[in-house]
Amino acid sequence: MDEKLVDVYDEVLRRNPGETEFHQAVHEVLDSLGPVVAKHPHYADAAVIRRLCEPERQIIFRVPWVDDAGRIQLNRGFRVEFNSALGPYKGGLRFHPSVNLGIVKFLGYEQIFKNSLSGMPIGGGKGGSDFDPKGRSEGEVMRFCQAFMTELYRHIGEYTDVPAGDIGVGGREIGYLFGQYKRITNRYESGVLTGKGLAWGGSRVRTEATGYGTVFFVQEILKTRGESLDGKRVVVSGSGNVATYAIAKVQELGGTVVACSDSGGYVVDERGIDLATVQEIKEERRARISTYLEHHPHAQYVENHSLWQVPCDIALPCATQNELNGTDAAALIAHGCSVVAEGANMPCTPEAVRAFAEAGVTFAPGKAANAGGVATSALEMQQNASRDSWTFEHTEERLAGIMRGIHDRCLSTADEYGSPGNYVAGANIAGFTQVADAMVALGVI
Ligand code: NDP
Ligand code: 2IT
């Protein structure tokens, strides 16, 4: 890391003790910014980088609710409004027992640069709760969402802060959250949340956007080598929203996805993962991926092991942070994997990212490769603002164009700052400079 940035990083460590994922996300960005501060000393004079590492506002609240047995349950809610230089805070809500302030801050920090890179007018934020939806009834999920929104509503709005989904928050939860917001405020304010259902203000392609976008990004990488997805062997981790639609798009473009997973283990199907079965298990039954074998007895289920041992040409980590470590990277490299694109946020550890760079594996960081989800959220906001509703084809074409734009900006920025072909440097620098310029222009606020 450039010595001018070491002090900034030390300050982050001092001010945010114990928040290891947040430290990791900041380190990764600061590591790329050496050539930027060398070329543009005015960013340091305006303390832009220091200010960027401090959220504008952090909200933590109590979420009490009543379970089916009549017992009072207690969770903690978070919304970190990180940076609004480019637009209203924008970013998902995560419901998972592992959620804490450090996780929400890492996600909010990533979101600033991702949203900037997307080229859409959105700032960065993230939120969520340590609520665990697994095993909860429909009624319990609804009452939790209502309790969560009963506090959150006062902090959000279409010009203020626009939440969406993330792990554990999909169309069902956005429905309950929107319903409660509407009820409390007595306003049909469509633009306050994205990821809504098509009947009540949602955008076509938003459900598919993150997974599709990640695969569009991979397509652009392959194009630079004169290759395509046709005939490629792909491993996708996770089996939630991002993984499902990444699998769908890979298959549509002629690739074969041979493995996917959930937190219990992974499935290998050499005939190609059957998407309809995955969707039936995950979207309809909300069951475990191990039940895939009930429909496809020739497949293999492996419990509690890393799916990165499965040989592939392309790896798409689409589950969660730090799910792919140095050992996993070594296995992928040994098996000849040549592209890794992050559908999830920060799924690869720094050791893994270093190993890919040393081995010449093309690595696309999440803030570039998974930006299609939030970009399509911004398209949803655009449709809501104009009370319009676009076709699937038009919206998907917009998404594909945005992913091409992000890809090309990463490469041209990496070139400009002396790291040709380095998508990490390109994404961090391009994302940063746009926010930094806006912050300088807006003054010390
Ligand atoms: P979902 O809740 O739909 O799916 C999450 C998947 O990841 C599930 O298969 C889940 O398995 C697995 N998973 C979650 N936590 C863990 C864990 N601790 N260990 C192992 N597996 C885990 O979430 P999404 O698909 O929406 O999100 C996946 C990733 O993509 C996250 O990193 C998210 O931040 C990122 N992302 C999401 C976007 C979106 O639009 N939804 C946009 C951009 C990024 P199980 O069911 O067993 O828990
Ligand atoms: O990590 C992400 O970009 C998301 N979870 C999507 C955020 C959004 O506002 O659509």
PDB file of C-alpha atoms in Angstrom, residues 113-120 217 401-417 422-423 425-427 429-431 433-434:
ATOM      1  CA  PHE A 113     -17.591   2.057  -5.583  1.00  0.00           C
ATOM      2  CA  LYS A 114     -19.843  -0.492  -7.280  1.00  0.00           C
ATOM      3  CA  ASN A 115     -22.647   2.012  -7.640  1.00  0.00           C
ATOM      4  CA  SER A 116     -20.253   4.638  -8.952  1.00  0.00           C
ATOM      5  CA  LEU A 117     -18.846   2.171 -11.473  1.00  0.00           C
ATOM      6  CA  SER A 118     -22.356   1.306 -12.652  1.00  0.00           C
ATOM      7  CA  GLY A 119     -22.625   4.848 -14.008  1.00  0.00           C
ATOM      8  CA  MET A 120     -26.041   5.271 -12.366  1.00  0.00           C
ATOM      9  CA  PHE A 217     -19.185  -9.581 -17.592  1.00  0.00           C
ATOM     10  CA  GLY A 401     -24.895  -2.393 -22.158  1.00  0.00           C
ATOM     11  CA  ILE A 402     -24.162  -1.347 -18.567  1.00  0.00           C
ATOM     12  CA  MET A 403     -22.031  -4.472 -17.976  1.00  0.00           C
ATOM     13  CA  ARG A 404     -20.105  -3.835 -21.219  1.00  0.00           C
ATOM     14  CA  GLY A 405     -19.550  -0.258 -20.077  1.00  0.00           C
ATOM     15  CA  ILE A 406     -18.256  -1.357 -16.655  1.00  0.00           C
ATOM     16  CA  HIS A 407     -15.971  -3.932 -18.246  1.00  0.00           C
ATOM     17  CA  ASP A 408     -14.502  -1.441 -20.701  1.00  0.00           C
ATOM     18  CA  ARG A 409     -14.083   1.246 -18.025  1.00  0.00           C
ATOM     19  CA  CYS A 410     -12.213  -1.220 -15.791  1.00  0.00           C
ATOM     20  CA  LEU A 411      -9.806  -2.067 -18.600  1.00  0.00           C
ATOM     21  CA  SER A 412      -9.251   1.489 -19.838  1.00  0.00           C
ATOM     22  CA  THR A 413      -8.716   2.775 -16.278  1.00  0.00           C
ATOM     23  CA  ALA A 414      -6.308  -0.061 -15.485  1.00  0.00           C
ATOM     24  CA  ASP A 415      -4.383   0.884 -18.634  1.00  0.00           C
ATOM     25  CA  GLU A 416      -4.367   4.578 -17.781  1.00  0.00           C
ATOM     26  CA  TYR A 417      -2.961   3.935 -14.299  1.00  0.00           C
ATOM     27  CA  ASN A 422      -5.939  -5.694 -13.860  1.00  0.00           C
ATOM     28  CA  TYR A 423      -9.707  -5.569 -13.241  1.00  0.00           C
ATOM     29  CA  ALA A 425      -7.189  -1.845 -10.021  1.00  0.00           C
ATOM     30  CA  GLY A 426      -9.486  -0.689 -12.831  1.00  0.00           C
ATOM     31  CA  ALA A 427     -12.673  -1.168 -10.796  1.00  0.00           C
ATOM     32  CA  ILE A 429      -9.798   3.438  -9.390  1.00  0.00           C
ATOM     33  CA  ALA A 430     -12.696   4.103 -11.778  1.00  0.00           C
ATOM     34  CA  GLY A 431     -15.228   3.695  -8.950  1.00  0.00           C
ATOM     35  CA  THR A 433     -12.401   8.838  -8.965  1.00  0.00           C
ATOM     36  CA  GLN A 434     -16.016   9.523  -9.835  1.00  0.00           C
TER      37      GLN A 434
END
